[in-house]
């Protein structure tokens, strides 16, 4: 967050500390054109938030449960979204994270083909 601010990029952090302050932050992100980045934990992103004011999701670490990641993704891809959605995953080569992410996607493919 500090680096984004230093570079002049408006950003907000939604951490789950309190519902009221997070609601205010979400309203500010939605209504303030200067706010371009919303930093949100994947866990919080999977709980009932409507994030159609965003259109680019960046996952900084894989989540071991692909359904939770899908739930977080669906917060942006809800009814009312008018922009194309971009999803980016940052995963280092030759790491346990890459192995686990590949395993999760294989499991997701298997369950969706049933």
PDB file of N, CA and C in Angstrom:
ATOM      1  N   UNK A   1       0.823  -1.181   0.000  1.00  0.00           N
ATOM      2  CA  UNK A   1       0.000   0.000   0.000  1.00  0.00           C
ATOM      3  C   UNK A   1       0.878   1.260   0.000  1.00  0.00           C
ATOM      4  N   UNK A   2       1.932   1.232   0.789  1.00  0.00           N
ATOM      5  CA  UNK A   2       2.829   2.392   0.869  1.00  0.00           C
ATOM      6  C   UNK A   2       3.494   2.669  -0.479  1.00  0.00           C
ATOM      7  N   UNK A   3       3.884   1.617  -1.171  1.00  0.00           N
ATOM      8  CA  UNK A   3       4.544   1.797  -2.467  1.00  0.00           C
ATOM      9  C   UNK A   3       3.571   2.374  -3.492  1.00  0.00           C
ATOM     10  N   UNK A   4       2.335   1.935  -3.487  1.00  0.00           N
ATOM     11  CA  UNK A   4       1.334   2.494  -4.405  1.00  0.00           C
ATOM     12  C   UNK A   4       1.130   3.975  -4.120  1.00  0.00           C
ATOM     13  N   UNK A   5       1.031   4.332  -2.852  1.00  0.00           N
ATOM     14  CA  UNK A   5       0.867   5.736  -2.461  1.00  0.00           C
ATOM     15  C   UNK A   5       2.076   6.551  -2.905  1.00  0.00           C
ATOM     16  N   UNK A   6       3.265   6.008  -2.689  1.00  0.00           N
ATOM     17  CA  UNK A   6       4.493   6.708  -3.082  1.00  0.00           C
ATOM     18  C   UNK A   6       4.510   6.991  -4.577  1.00  0.00           C
ATOM     19  N   UNK A   7       3.948   6.082  -5.360  1.00  0.00           N
ATOM     20  CA  UNK A   7       3.917   6.244  -6.815  1.00  0.00           C
ATOM     21  C   UNK A   7       2.710   7.056  -7.299  1.00  0.00           C
ATOM     22  N   UNK A   8       1.886   7.531  -6.374  1.00  0.00           N
ATOM     23  CA  UNK A   8       0.734   8.352  -6.751  1.00  0.00           C
ATOM     24  C   UNK A   8      -0.455   7.551  -7.241  1.00  0.00           C
ATOM     25  N   UNK A   9      -0.520   6.288  -6.875  1.00  0.00           N
ATOM     26  CA  UNK A   9      -1.639   5.428  -7.279  1.00  0.00           C
ATOM     27  C   UNK A   9      -2.574   5.294  -6.083  1.00  0.00           C
ATOM     28  N   UNK A  10      -3.801   5.770  -6.242  1.00  0.00           N
ATOM     29  CA  UNK A  10      -4.770   5.704  -5.155  1.00  0.00           C
ATOM     30  C   UNK A  10      -5.135   4.261  -4.841  1.00  0.00           C
ATOM     31  N   UNK A  11      -5.046   3.900  -3.563  1.00  0.00           N
ATOM     32  CA  UNK A  11      -5.357   2.528  -3.171  1.00  0.00           C
ATOM     33  C   UNK A  11      -5.967   2.496  -1.785  1.00  0.00           C
ATOM     34  N   UNK A  12      -6.725   1.462  -1.539  1.00  0.00           N
ATOM     35  CA  UNK A  12      -7.350   1.238  -0.240  1.00  0.00           C
ATOM     36  C   UNK A  12      -7.096  -0.196   0.190  1.00  0.00           C
ATOM     37  N   UNK A  13      -7.057  -0.399   1.502  1.00  0.00           N
ATOM     38  CA  UNK A  13      -6.896  -1.736   2.067  1.00  0.00           C
ATOM     39  C   UNK A  13      -8.186  -2.092   2.793  1.00  0.00           C
ATOM     40  N   UNK A  14      -8.751  -3.250   2.471  1.00  0.00           N
ATOM     41  CA  UNK A  14      -9.906  -3.778   3.193  1.00  0.00           C
ATOM     42  C   UNK A  14      -9.426  -5.038   3.886  1.00  0.00           C
ATOM     43  N   UNK A  15      -9.389  -4.973   5.217  1.00  0.00           N
ATOM     44  CA  UNK A  15      -8.719  -6.038   5.959  1.00  0.00           C
ATOM     45  C   UNK A  15      -9.644  -6.915   6.783  1.00  0.00           C
ATOM     46  N   UNK A  16     -10.882  -6.517   6.970  1.00  0.00           N
ATOM     47  CA  UNK A  16     -11.770  -7.308   7.805  1.00  0.00           C
ATOM     48  C   UNK A  16     -11.755  -6.870   9.254  1.00  0.00           C
ATOM     49  N   UNK A  17     -11.111  -5.735   9.565  1.00  0.00           N
ATOM     50  CA  UNK A  17     -11.052  -5.252  10.941  1.00  0.00           C
ATOM     51  C   UNK A  17     -12.443  -4.972  11.507  1.00  0.00           C
ATOM     52  N   UNK A  18     -13.240  -4.219  10.748  1.00  0.00           N
ATOM     53  CA  UNK A  18     -14.621  -3.959  11.181  1.00  0.00           C
ATOM     54  C   UNK A  18     -15.476  -3.761   9.940  1.00  0.00           C
ATOM     55  N   UNK A  19     -16.718  -4.247  10.022  1.00  0.00           N
ATOM     56  CA  UNK A  19     -17.606  -4.178   8.858  1.00  0.00           C
ATOM     57  C   UNK A  19     -17.889  -2.746   8.440  1.00  0.00           C
ATOM     58  N   UNK A  20     -18.094  -1.860   9.397  1.00  0.00           N
ATOM     59  CA  UNK A  20     -18.446  -0.487   9.058  1.00  0.00           C
ATOM     60  C   UNK A  20     -17.321   0.204   8.303  1.00  0.00           C
ATOM     61  N   UNK A  21     -16.109   0.106   8.805  1.00  0.00           N
ATOM     62  CA  UNK A  21     -15.026   0.787   8.117  1.00  0.00           C
ATOM     63  C   UNK A  21     -14.752   0.148   6.757  1.00  0.00           C
ATOM     64  N   UNK A  22     -14.948  -1.166   6.656  1.00  0.00           N
ATOM     65  CA  UNK A  22     -14.767  -1.812   5.356  1.00  0.00           C
ATOM     66  C   UNK A  22     -15.848  -1.368   4.379  1.00  0.00           C
ATOM     67  N   UNK A  23     -17.077  -1.197   4.848  1.00  0.00           N
ATOM     68  CA  UNK A  23     -18.150  -0.697   3.994  1.00  0.00           C
ATOM     69  C   UNK A  23     -17.851   0.699   3.485  1.00  0.00           C
ATOM     70  N   UNK A  24     -17.325   1.539   4.374  1.00  0.00           N
ATOM     71  CA  UNK A  24     -16.938   2.892   3.972  1.00  0.00           C
ATOM     72  C   UNK A  24     -15.805   2.855   2.949  1.00  0.00           C
ATOM     73  N   UNK A  25     -14.852   1.972   3.167  1.00  0.00           N
ATOM     74  CA  UNK A  25     -13.746   1.846   2.220  1.00  0.00           C
ATOM     75  C   UNK A  25     -14.244   1.363   0.860  1.00  0.00           C
ATOM     76  N   UNK A  26     -15.159   0.405   0.866  1.00  0.00           N
ATOM     77  CA  UNK A  26     -15.700  -0.098  -0.405  1.00  0.00           C
ATOM     78  C   UNK A  26     -16.449   1.017  -1.129  1.00  0.00           C
ATOM     79  N   UNK A  27     -17.216   1.822  -0.402  1.00  0.00           N
ATOM     80  CA  UNK A  27     -17.924   2.952  -1.029  1.00  0.00           C
ATOM     81  C   UNK A  27     -16.933   3.939  -1.620  1.00  0.00           C
ATOM     82  N   UNK A  28     -15.876   4.210  -0.893  1.00  0.00           N
ATOM     83  CA  UNK A  28     -14.863   5.150  -1.406  1.00  0.00           C
ATOM     84  C   UNK A  28     -14.204   4.589  -2.664  1.00  0.00           C
ATOM     85  N   UNK A  29     -13.883   3.289  -2.653  1.00  0.00           N
ATOM     86  CA  UNK A  29     -13.271   2.678  -3.838  1.00  0.00           C
ATOM     87  C   UNK A  29     -14.213   2.779  -5.039  1.00  0.00           C
ATOM     88  N   UNK A  30     -15.483   2.541  -4.800  1.00  0.00           N
ATOM     89  CA  UNK A  30     -16.477   2.575  -5.878  1.00  0.00           C
ATOM     90  C   UNK A  30     -16.702   3.988  -6.395  1.00  0.00           C
ATOM     91  N   UNK A  31     -16.712   4.988  -5.497  1.00  0.00           N
ATOM     92  CA  UNK A  31     -17.132   6.337  -5.872  1.00  0.00           C
ATOM     93  C   UNK A  31     -16.002   7.312  -6.190  1.00  0.00           C
ATOM     94  N   UNK A  32     -14.802   7.038  -5.719  1.00  0.00           N
ATOM     95  CA  UNK A  32     -13.680   7.964  -5.906  1.00  0.00           C
ATOM     96  C   UNK A  32     -12.844   7.522  -7.109  1.00  0.00           C
ATOM     97  N   UNK A  33     -12.854   8.286  -8.203  1.00  0.00           N
ATOM     98  CA  UNK A  33     -12.104   7.873  -9.399  1.00  0.00           C
ATOM     99  C   UNK A  33     -10.590   7.822  -9.183  1.00  0.00           C
ATOM    100  N   UNK A  34     -10.090   8.436  -8.112  1.00  0.00           N
ATOM    101  CA  UNK A  34      -8.661   8.382  -7.811  1.00  0.00           C
ATOM    102  C   UNK A  34      -8.251   7.026  -7.234  1.00  0.00           C
ATOM    103  N   UNK A  35      -9.207   6.298  -6.680  1.00  0.00           N
ATOM    104  CA  UNK A  35      -8.918   4.988  -6.084  1.00  0.00           C
ATOM    105  C   UNK A  35      -8.876   3.937  -7.192  1.00  0.00           C
ATOM    106  N   UNK A  36      -7.692   3.434  -7.467  1.00  0.00           N
ATOM    107  CA  UNK A  36      -7.516   2.504  -8.578  1.00  0.00           C
ATOM    108  C   UNK A  36      -7.213   1.089  -8.128  1.00  0.00           C
ATOM    109  N   UNK A  37      -6.735   0.920  -6.878  1.00  0.00           N
ATOM    110  CA  UNK A  37      -6.333  -0.399  -6.400  1.00  0.00           C
ATOM    111  C   UNK A  37      -7.010  -0.672  -5.062  1.00  0.00           C
ATOM    112  N   UNK A  38      -7.611  -1.844  -4.953  1.00  0.00           N
ATOM    113  CA  UNK A  38      -8.200  -2.308  -3.707  1.00  0.00           C
ATOM    114  C   UNK A  38      -7.423  -3.538  -3.269  1.00  0.00           C
ATOM    115  N   UNK A  39      -6.775  -3.442  -2.132  1.00  0.00           N
ATOM    116  CA  UNK A  39      -6.010  -4.562  -1.594  1.00  0.00           C
ATOM    117  C   UNK A  39      -6.916  -5.312  -0.620  1.00  0.00           C
ATOM    118  N   UNK A  40      -7.127  -6.574  -0.905  1.00  0.00           N
ATOM    119  CA  UNK A  40      -8.126  -7.351  -0.194  1.00  0.00           C
ATOM    120  C   UNK A  40      -7.607  -8.765  -0.026  1.00  0.00           C
ATOM    121  N   UNK A  41      -7.708  -9.302   1.160  1.00  0.00           N
ATOM    122  CA  UNK A  41      -7.275 -10.688   1.348  1.00  0.00           C
ATOM    123  C   UNK A  41      -8.248 -11.614   0.639  1.00  0.00           C
ATOM    124  N   UNK A  42      -7.753 -12.722   0.158  1.00  0.00           N
ATOM    125  CA  UNK A  42      -8.613 -13.681  -0.541  1.00  0.00           C
ATOM    126  C   UNK A  42      -9.695 -14.197   0.392  1.00  0.00           C
ATOM    127  N   UNK A  43      -9.348 -14.411   1.636  1.00  0.00           N
ATOM    128  CA  UNK A  43     -10.340 -14.895   2.596  1.00  0.00           C
ATOM    129  C   UNK A  43     -11.486 -13.902   2.730  1.00  0.00           C
ATOM    130  N   UNK A  44     -11.184 -12.624   2.877  1.00  0.00           N
ATOM    131  CA  UNK A  44     -12.225 -11.610   2.987  1.00  0.00           C
ATOM    132  C   UNK A  44     -12.977 -11.470   1.668  1.00  0.00           C
ATOM    133  N   UNK A  45     -12.266 -11.614   0.559  1.00  0.00           N
ATOM    134  CA  UNK A  45     -12.894 -11.498  -0.754  1.00  0.00           C
ATOM    135  C   UNK A  45     -13.895 -12.587  -1.056  1.00  0.00           C
ATOM    136  N   UNK A  46     -13.887 -13.668  -0.285  1.00  0.00           N
ATOM    137  CA  UNK A  46     -14.845 -14.748  -0.532  1.00  0.00           C
ATOM    138  C   UNK A  46     -16.100 -14.613   0.318  1.00  0.00           C
ATOM    139  N   UNK A  47     -16.205 -13.570   1.138  1.00  0.00           N
ATOM    140  CA  UNK A  47     -17.350 -13.390   2.022  1.00  0.00           C
ATOM    141  C   UNK A  47     -18.272 -12.284   1.570  1.00  0.00           C
ATOM    142  N   UNK A  48     -19.283 -12.588   0.806  1.00  0.00           N
ATOM    143  CA  UNK A  48     -20.413 -11.740   0.529  1.00  0.00           C
ATOM    144  C   UNK A  48     -20.199 -10.311   0.058  1.00  0.00           C
ATOM    145  N   UNK A  49     -19.020  -9.950  -0.391  1.00  0.00           N
ATOM    146  CA  UNK A  49     -18.819  -8.593  -0.895  1.00  0.00           C
ATOM    147  C   UNK A  49     -19.222  -8.522  -2.354  1.00  0.00           C
ATOM    148  N   UNK A  50     -19.757  -7.389  -2.758  1.00  0.00           N
ATOM    149  CA  UNK A  50     -20.048  -7.138  -4.160  1.00  0.00           C
ATOM    150  C   UNK A  50     -18.930  -6.241  -4.676  1.00  0.00           C
ATOM    151  N   UNK A  51     -18.103  -6.787  -5.548  1.00  0.00           N
ATOM    152  CA  UNK A  51     -16.926  -6.060  -6.026  1.00  0.00           C
ATOM    153  C   UNK A  51     -17.012  -5.731  -7.513  1.00  0.00           C
ATOM    154  N   UNK A  52     -18.225  -5.491  -8.030  1.00  0.00           N
ATOM    155  CA  UNK A  52     -18.333  -5.207  -9.462  1.00  0.00           C
ATOM    156  C   UNK A  52     -17.715  -3.863  -9.835  1.00  0.00           C
ATOM    157  N   UNK A  53     -17.309  -3.078  -8.831  1.00  0.00           N
ATOM    158  CA  UNK A  53     -16.616  -1.818  -9.139  1.00  0.00           C
ATOM    159  C   UNK A  53     -15.174  -2.094  -9.546  1.00  0.00           C
ATOM    160  N   UNK A  54     -14.728  -3.329  -9.448  1.00  0.00           N
ATOM    161  CA  UNK A  54     -13.377  -3.716  -9.860  1.00  0.00           C
ATOM    162  C   UNK A  54     -13.468  -4.524 -11.155  1.00  0.00           C
ATOM    163  N   UNK A  55     -12.354  -4.633 -11.868  1.00  0.00           N
ATOM    164  CA  UNK A  55     -12.372  -5.467 -13.070  1.00  0.00           C
ATOM    165  C   UNK A  55     -11.052  -6.189 -13.319  1.00  0.00           C
ATOM    166  N   UNK A  56     -10.087  -6.068 -12.425  1.00  0.00           N
ATOM    167  CA  UNK A  56      -8.832  -6.802 -12.575  1.00  0.00           C
ATOM    168  C   UNK A  56      -8.489  -7.397 -11.219  1.00  0.00           C
ATOM    169  N   UNK A  57      -8.433  -8.714 -11.187  1.00  0.00           N
ATOM    170  CA  UNK A  57      -8.115  -9.435  -9.962  1.00  0.00           C
ATOM    171  C   UNK A  57      -6.679  -9.923 -10.067  1.00  0.00           C
ATOM    172  N   UNK A  58      -5.911  -9.682  -9.030  1.00  0.00           N
ATOM    173  CA  UNK A  58      -4.538 -10.192  -8.985  1.00  0.00           C
ATOM    174  C   UNK A  58      -4.418 -11.056  -7.742  1.00  0.00           C
ATOM    175  N   UNK A  59      -4.200 -12.342  -7.934  1.00  0.00           N
ATOM    176  CA  UNK A  59      -3.987 -13.256  -6.823  1.00  0.00           C
ATOM    177  C   UNK A  59      -2.489 -13.324  -6.570  1.00  0.00           C
ATOM    178  N   UNK A  60      -2.079 -12.892  -5.378  1.00  0.00           N
ATOM    179  CA  UNK A  60      -0.659 -12.878  -5.057  1.00  0.00           C
ATOM    180  C   UNK A  60      -0.163 -14.201  -4.497  1.00  0.00           C
ATOM    181  N   UNK A  61      -1.064 -15.032  -4.058  1.00  0.00           N
ATOM    182  CA  UNK A  61      -0.688 -16.371  -3.595  1.00  0.00           C
ATOM    183  C   UNK A  61      -1.859 -17.302  -3.859  1.00  0.00           C
ATOM    184  N   UNK A  62      -1.581 -18.549  -4.159  1.00  0.00           N
ATOM    185  CA  UNK A  62      -2.676 -19.475  -4.430  1.00  0.00           C
ATOM    186  C   UNK A  62      -3.410 -19.840  -3.144  1.00  0.00           C
ATOM    187  N   UNK A  63      -4.658 -20.112  -3.272  1.00  0.00           N
ATOM    188  CA  UNK A  63      -5.455 -20.581  -2.157  1.00  0.00           C
ATOM    189  C   UNK A  63      -5.643 -22.075  -2.374  1.00  0.00           C
ATOM    190  N   UNK A  64      -5.475 -22.848  -1.329  1.00  0.00           N
ATOM    191  CA  UNK A  64      -5.471 -24.307  -1.502  1.00  0.00           C
ATOM    192  C   UNK A  64      -6.843 -24.864  -1.834  1.00  0.00           C
ATOM    193  N   UNK A  65      -7.874 -24.115  -1.631  1.00  0.00           N
ATOM    194  CA  UNK A  65      -9.225 -24.557  -1.946  1.00  0.00           C
ATOM    195  C   UNK A  65      -9.706 -23.783  -3.174  1.00  0.00           C
ATOM    196  N   UNK A  66      -9.775 -24.443  -4.332  1.00  0.00           N
ATOM    197  CA  UNK A  66     -10.142 -23.709  -5.552  1.00  0.00           C
ATOM    198  C   UNK A  66     -11.561 -23.138  -5.509  1.00  0.00           C
ATOM    199  N   UNK A  67     -12.448 -23.731  -4.715  1.00  0.00           N
ATOM    200  CA  UNK A  67     -13.810 -23.191  -4.618  1.00  0.00           C
ATOM    201  C   UNK A  67     -13.807 -21.827  -3.930  1.00  0.00           C
ATOM    202  N   UNK A  68     -12.939 -21.632  -2.931  1.00  0.00           N
ATOM    203  CA  UNK A  68     -12.859 -20.322  -2.282  1.00  0.00           C
ATOM    204  C   UNK A  68     -12.323 -19.271  -3.243  1.00  0.00           C
ATOM    205  N   UNK A  69     -11.354 -19.656  -4.061  1.00  0.00           N
ATOM    206  CA  UNK A  69     -10.826 -18.723  -5.054  1.00  0.00           C
ATOM    207  C   UNK A  69     -11.914 -18.374  -6.070  1.00  0.00           C
ATOM    208  N   UNK A  70     -12.677 -19.369  -6.470  1.00  0.00           N
ATOM    209  CA  UNK A  70     -13.768 -19.139  -7.415  1.00  0.00           C
ATOM    210  C   UNK A  70     -14.826 -18.211  -6.813  1.00  0.00           C
ATOM    211  N   UNK A  71     -15.111 -18.404  -5.528  1.00  0.00           N
ATOM    212  CA  UNK A  71     -16.064 -17.547  -4.831  1.00  0.00           C
ATOM    213  C   UNK A  71     -15.583 -16.089  -4.832  1.00  0.00           C
ATOM    214  N   UNK A  72     -14.309 -15.894  -4.547  1.00  0.00           N
ATOM    215  CA  UNK A  72     -13.748 -14.543  -4.561  1.00  0.00           C
ATOM    216  C   UNK A  72     -13.825 -13.948  -5.966  1.00  0.00           C
ATOM    217  N   UNK A  73     -13.537 -14.750  -6.966  1.00  0.00           N
ATOM    218  CA  UNK A  73     -13.605 -14.303  -8.364  1.00  0.00           C
ATOM    219  C   UNK A  73     -15.033 -13.890  -8.722  1.00  0.00           C
ATOM    220  N   UNK A  74     -15.998 -14.640  -8.222  1.00  0.00           N
ATOM    221  CA  UNK A  74     -17.403 -14.346  -8.527  1.00  0.00           C
ATOM    222  C   UNK A  74     -17.877 -13.037  -7.916  1.00  0.00           C
ATOM    223  N   UNK A  75     -17.182 -12.517  -6.920  1.00  0.00           N
ATOM    224  CA  UNK A  75     -17.546 -11.232  -6.325  1.00  0.00           C
ATOM    225  C   UNK A  75     -17.361 -10.103  -7.338  1.00  0.00           C
ATOM    226  N   UNK A  76     -16.482 -10.286  -8.284  1.00  0.00           N
ATOM    227  CA  UNK A  76     -16.232  -9.285  -9.320  1.00  0.00           C
ATOM    228  C   UNK A  76     -17.096  -9.560 -10.545  1.00  0.00           C
ATOM    229  N   UNK A  77     -17.392 -10.818 -10.803  1.00  0.00           N
ATOM    230  CA  UNK A  77     -18.118 -11.203 -12.016  1.00  0.00           C
ATOM    231  C   UNK A  77     -19.620 -11.326 -11.791  1.00  0.00           C
ATOM    232  N   UNK A  78     -20.166 -10.546 -10.907  1.00  0.00           N
ATOM    233  CA  UNK A  78     -21.592 -10.601 -10.599  1.00  0.00           C
ATOM    234  C   UNK A  78     -22.427  -9.861 -11.626  1.00  0.00           C
ATOM    235  N   UNK A  79     -23.741 -10.102 -11.540  1.00  0.00           N
ATOM    236  CA  UNK A  79     -24.704  -9.382 -12.361  1.00  0.00           C
ATOM    237  C   UNK A  79     -24.516  -7.884 -12.141  1.00  0.00           C
ATOM    238  N   UNK A  80     -24.418  -7.137 -13.188  1.00  0.00           N
ATOM    239  CA  UNK A  80     -24.194  -5.700 -13.100  1.00  0.00           C
ATOM    240  C   UNK A  80     -22.796  -5.300 -13.527  1.00  0.00           C
ATOM    241  N   UNK A  81     -21.910  -6.268 -13.644  1.00  0.00           N
ATOM    242  CA  UNK A  81     -20.552  -5.973 -14.110  1.00  0.00           C
ATOM    243  C   UNK A  81     -20.625  -5.637 -15.591  1.00  0.00           C
ATOM    244  N   UNK A  82     -20.077  -4.502 -15.968  1.00  0.00           N
ATOM    245  CA  UNK A  82     -20.172  -4.062 -17.368  1.00  0.00           C
ATOM    246  C   UNK A  82     -18.836  -4.107 -18.099  1.00  0.00           C
ATOM    247  N   UNK A  83     -17.751  -4.389 -17.367  1.00  0.00           N
ATOM    248  CA  UNK A  83     -16.423  -4.372 -17.985  1.00  0.00           C
ATOM    249  C   UNK A  83     -15.855  -5.787 -18.064  1.00  0.00           C
ATOM    250  N   UNK A  84     -14.966  -6.019 -19.025  1.00  0.00           N
ATOM    251  CA  UNK A  84     -14.303  -7.326 -19.070  1.00  0.00           C
ATOM    252  C   UNK A  84     -13.438  -7.519 -17.825  1.00  0.00           C
ATOM    253  N   UNK A  85     -13.372  -8.744 -17.347  1.00  0.00           N
ATOM    254  CA  UNK A  85     -12.615  -9.085 -16.150  1.00  0.00           C
ATOM    255  C   UNK A  85     -11.275  -9.685 -16.554  1.00  0.00           C
ATOM    256  N   UNK A  86     -10.198  -9.225 -15.909  1.00  0.00           N
ATOM    257  CA  UNK A  86      -8.874  -9.820 -16.097  1.00  0.00           C
ATOM    258  C   UNK A  86      -8.436 -10.441 -14.778  1.00  0.00           C
ATOM    259  N   UNK A  87      -7.892 -11.642 -14.852  1.00  0.00           N
ATOM    260  CA  UNK A  87      -7.421 -12.330 -13.655  1.00  0.00           C
ATOM    261  C   UNK A  87      -5.954 -12.686 -13.864  1.00  0.00           C
ATOM    262  N   UNK A  88      -5.122 -12.313 -12.894  1.00  0.00           N
ATOM    263  CA  UNK A  88      -3.693 -12.578 -12.946  1.00  0.00           C
ATOM    264  C   UNK A  88      -3.289 -13.320 -11.686  1.00  0.00           C
ATOM    265  N   UNK A  89      -2.484 -14.353 -11.851  1.00  0.00           N
ATOM    266  CA  UNK A  89      -1.919 -15.093 -10.713  1.00  0.00           C
ATOM    267  C   UNK A  89      -0.410 -14.877 -10.692  1.00  0.00           C
ATOM    268  N   UNK A  90       0.113 -14.493  -9.550  1.00  0.00           N
ATOM    269  CA  UNK A  90       1.563 -14.405  -9.363  1.00  0.00           C
ATOM    270  C   UNK A  90       2.015 -15.656  -8.632  1.00  0.00           C
ATOM    271  N   UNK A  91       2.693 -16.541  -9.360  1.00  0.00           N
ATOM    272  CA  UNK A  91       3.193 -17.778  -8.770  1.00  0.00           C
ATOM    273  C   UNK A  91       4.596 -18.010  -9.325  1.00  0.00           C
ATOM    274  N   UNK A  92       5.536 -18.239  -8.447  1.00  0.00           N
ATOM    275  CA  UNK A  92       6.925 -18.481  -8.844  1.00  0.00           C
ATOM    276  C   UNK A  92       7.077 -19.893  -9.411  1.00  0.00           C
ATOM    277  N   UNK A  93       7.933 -20.035 -10.408  1.00  0.00           N
ATOM    278  CA  UNK A  93       8.248 -21.352 -10.962  1.00  0.00           C
ATOM    279  C   UNK A  93       8.981 -22.209  -9.932  1.00  0.00           C
ATOM    280  N   UNK A  94       8.815 -23.509 -10.077  1.00  0.00           N
ATOM    281  CA  UNK A  94       9.508 -24.494  -9.245  1.00  0.00           C
ATOM    282  C   UNK A  94       9.316 -24.265  -7.747  1.00  0.00           C
ATOM    283  N   UNK A  95       8.043 -24.014  -7.355  1.00  0.00           N
ATOM    284  CA  UNK A  95       7.725 -23.835  -5.942  1.00  0.00           C
ATOM    285  C   UNK A  95       6.568 -24.749  -5.566  1.00  0.00           C
ATOM    286  N   UNK A  96       6.395 -24.943  -4.282  1.00  0.00           N
ATOM    287  CA  UNK A  96       5.256 -25.729  -3.810  1.00  0.00           C
ATOM    288  C   UNK A  96       3.947 -25.035  -4.187  1.00  0.00           C
ATOM    289  N   UNK A  97       3.961 -23.697  -4.234  1.00  0.00           N
ATOM    290  CA  UNK A  97       2.754 -22.960  -4.620  1.00  0.00           C
ATOM    291  C   UNK A  97       2.319 -23.305  -6.038  1.00  0.00           C
ATOM    292  N   UNK A  98       3.279 -23.410  -6.955  1.00  0.00           N
ATOM    293  CA  UNK A  98       2.949 -23.771  -8.328  1.00  0.00           C
ATOM    294  C   UNK A  98       2.388 -25.193  -8.383  1.00  0.00           C
ATOM    295  N   UNK A  99       3.025 -26.094  -7.664  1.00  0.00           N
ATOM    296  CA  UNK A  99       2.546 -27.481  -7.625  1.00  0.00           C
ATOM    297  C   UNK A  99       1.115 -27.531  -7.081  1.00  0.00           C
ATOM    298  N   UNK A 100       0.868 -26.836  -5.971  1.00  0.00           N
ATOM    299  CA  UNK A 100      -0.461 -26.852  -5.350  1.00  0.00           C
ATOM    300  C   UNK A 100      -1.500 -26.169  -6.237  1.00  0.00           C
ATOM    301  N   UNK A 101      -1.120 -25.083  -6.901  1.00  0.00           N
ATOM    302  CA  UNK A 101      -2.051 -24.399  -7.793  1.00  0.00           C
ATOM    303  C   UNK A 101      -2.436 -25.319  -8.948  1.00  0.00           C
ATOM    304  N   UNK A 102      -1.467 -25.989  -9.544  1.00  0.00           N
ATOM    305  CA  UNK A 102      -1.765 -26.924 -10.634  1.00  0.00           C
ATOM    306  C   UNK A 102      -2.660 -28.052 -10.152  1.00  0.00           C
ATOM    307  N   UNK A 103      -2.392 -28.568  -8.972  1.00  0.00           N
ATOM    308  CA  UNK A 103      -3.215 -29.635  -8.403  1.00  0.00           C
ATOM    309  C   UNK A 103      -4.645 -29.144  -8.173  1.00  0.00           C
ATOM    310  N   UNK A 104      -4.780 -27.927  -7.658  1.00  0.00           N
ATOM    311  CA  UNK A 104      -6.116 -27.363  -7.419  1.00  0.00           C
ATOM    312  C   UNK A 104      -6.898 -27.223  -8.724  1.00  0.00           C
ATOM    313  N   UNK A 105      -6.228 -26.733  -9.781  1.00  0.00           N
ATOM    314  CA  UNK A 105      -6.921 -26.559 -11.062  1.00  0.00           C
ATOM    315  C   UNK A 105      -7.303 -27.898 -11.674  1.00  0.00           C
ATOM    316  N   UNK A 106      -6.467 -28.908 -11.495  1.00  0.00           N
ATOM    317  CA  UNK A 106      -6.823 -30.246 -11.990  1.00  0.00           C
ATOM    318  C   UNK A 106      -8.044 -30.770 -11.260  1.00  0.00           C
ATOM    319  N   UNK A 107      -8.104 -30.575  -9.951  1.00  0.00           N
ATOM    320  CA  UNK A 107      -9.266 -30.999  -9.179  1.00  0.00           C
ATOM    321  C   UNK A 107     -10.519 -30.258  -9.635  1.00  0.00           C
ATOM    322  N   UNK A 108     -10.374 -28.965  -9.901  1.00  0.00           N
ATOM    323  CA  UNK A 108     -11.506 -28.173 -10.350  1.00  0.00           C
ATOM    324  C   UNK A 108     -12.014 -28.662 -11.699  1.00  0.00           C
ATOM    325  N   UNK A 109     -11.092 -28.991 -12.613  1.00  0.00           N
ATOM    326  CA  UNK A 109     -11.478 -29.527 -13.912  1.00  0.00           C
ATOM    327  C   UNK A 109     -12.211 -30.846 -13.761  1.00  0.00           C
ATOM    328  N   UNK A 110     -11.720 -31.698 -12.869  1.00  0.00           N
ATOM    329  CA  UNK A 110     -12.351 -33.005 -12.653  1.00  0.00           C
ATOM    330  C   UNK A 110     -13.773 -32.842 -12.115  1.00  0.00           C
ATOM    331  N   UNK A 111     -13.959 -31.959 -11.135  1.00  0.00           N
ATOM    332  CA  UNK A 111     -15.300 -31.792 -10.558  1.00  0.00           C
ATOM    333  C   UNK A 111     -16.254 -31.118 -11.519  1.00  0.00           C
ATOM    334  N   UNK A 112     -15.766 -30.228 -12.367  1.00  0.00           N
ATOM    335  CA  UNK A 112     -16.667 -29.544 -13.301  1.00  0.00           C
ATOM    336  C   UNK A 112     -17.074 -30.451 -14.470  1.00  0.00           C
ATOM    337  N   UNK A 113     -16.311 -31.502 -14.726  1.00  0.00           N
ATOM    338  CA  UNK A 113     -16.659 -32.412 -15.836  1.00  0.00           C
ATOM    339  C   UNK A 113     -17.591 -33.527 -15.378  1.00  0.00           C
ATOM    340  N   UNK A 114     -17.933 -33.584 -14.109  1.00  0.00           N
ATOM    341  CA  UNK A 114     -18.804 -34.653 -13.609  1.00  0.00           C
ATOM    342  C   UNK A 114     -20.250 -34.345 -13.845  1.00  0.00           C
TER     343      UNK A 114
END
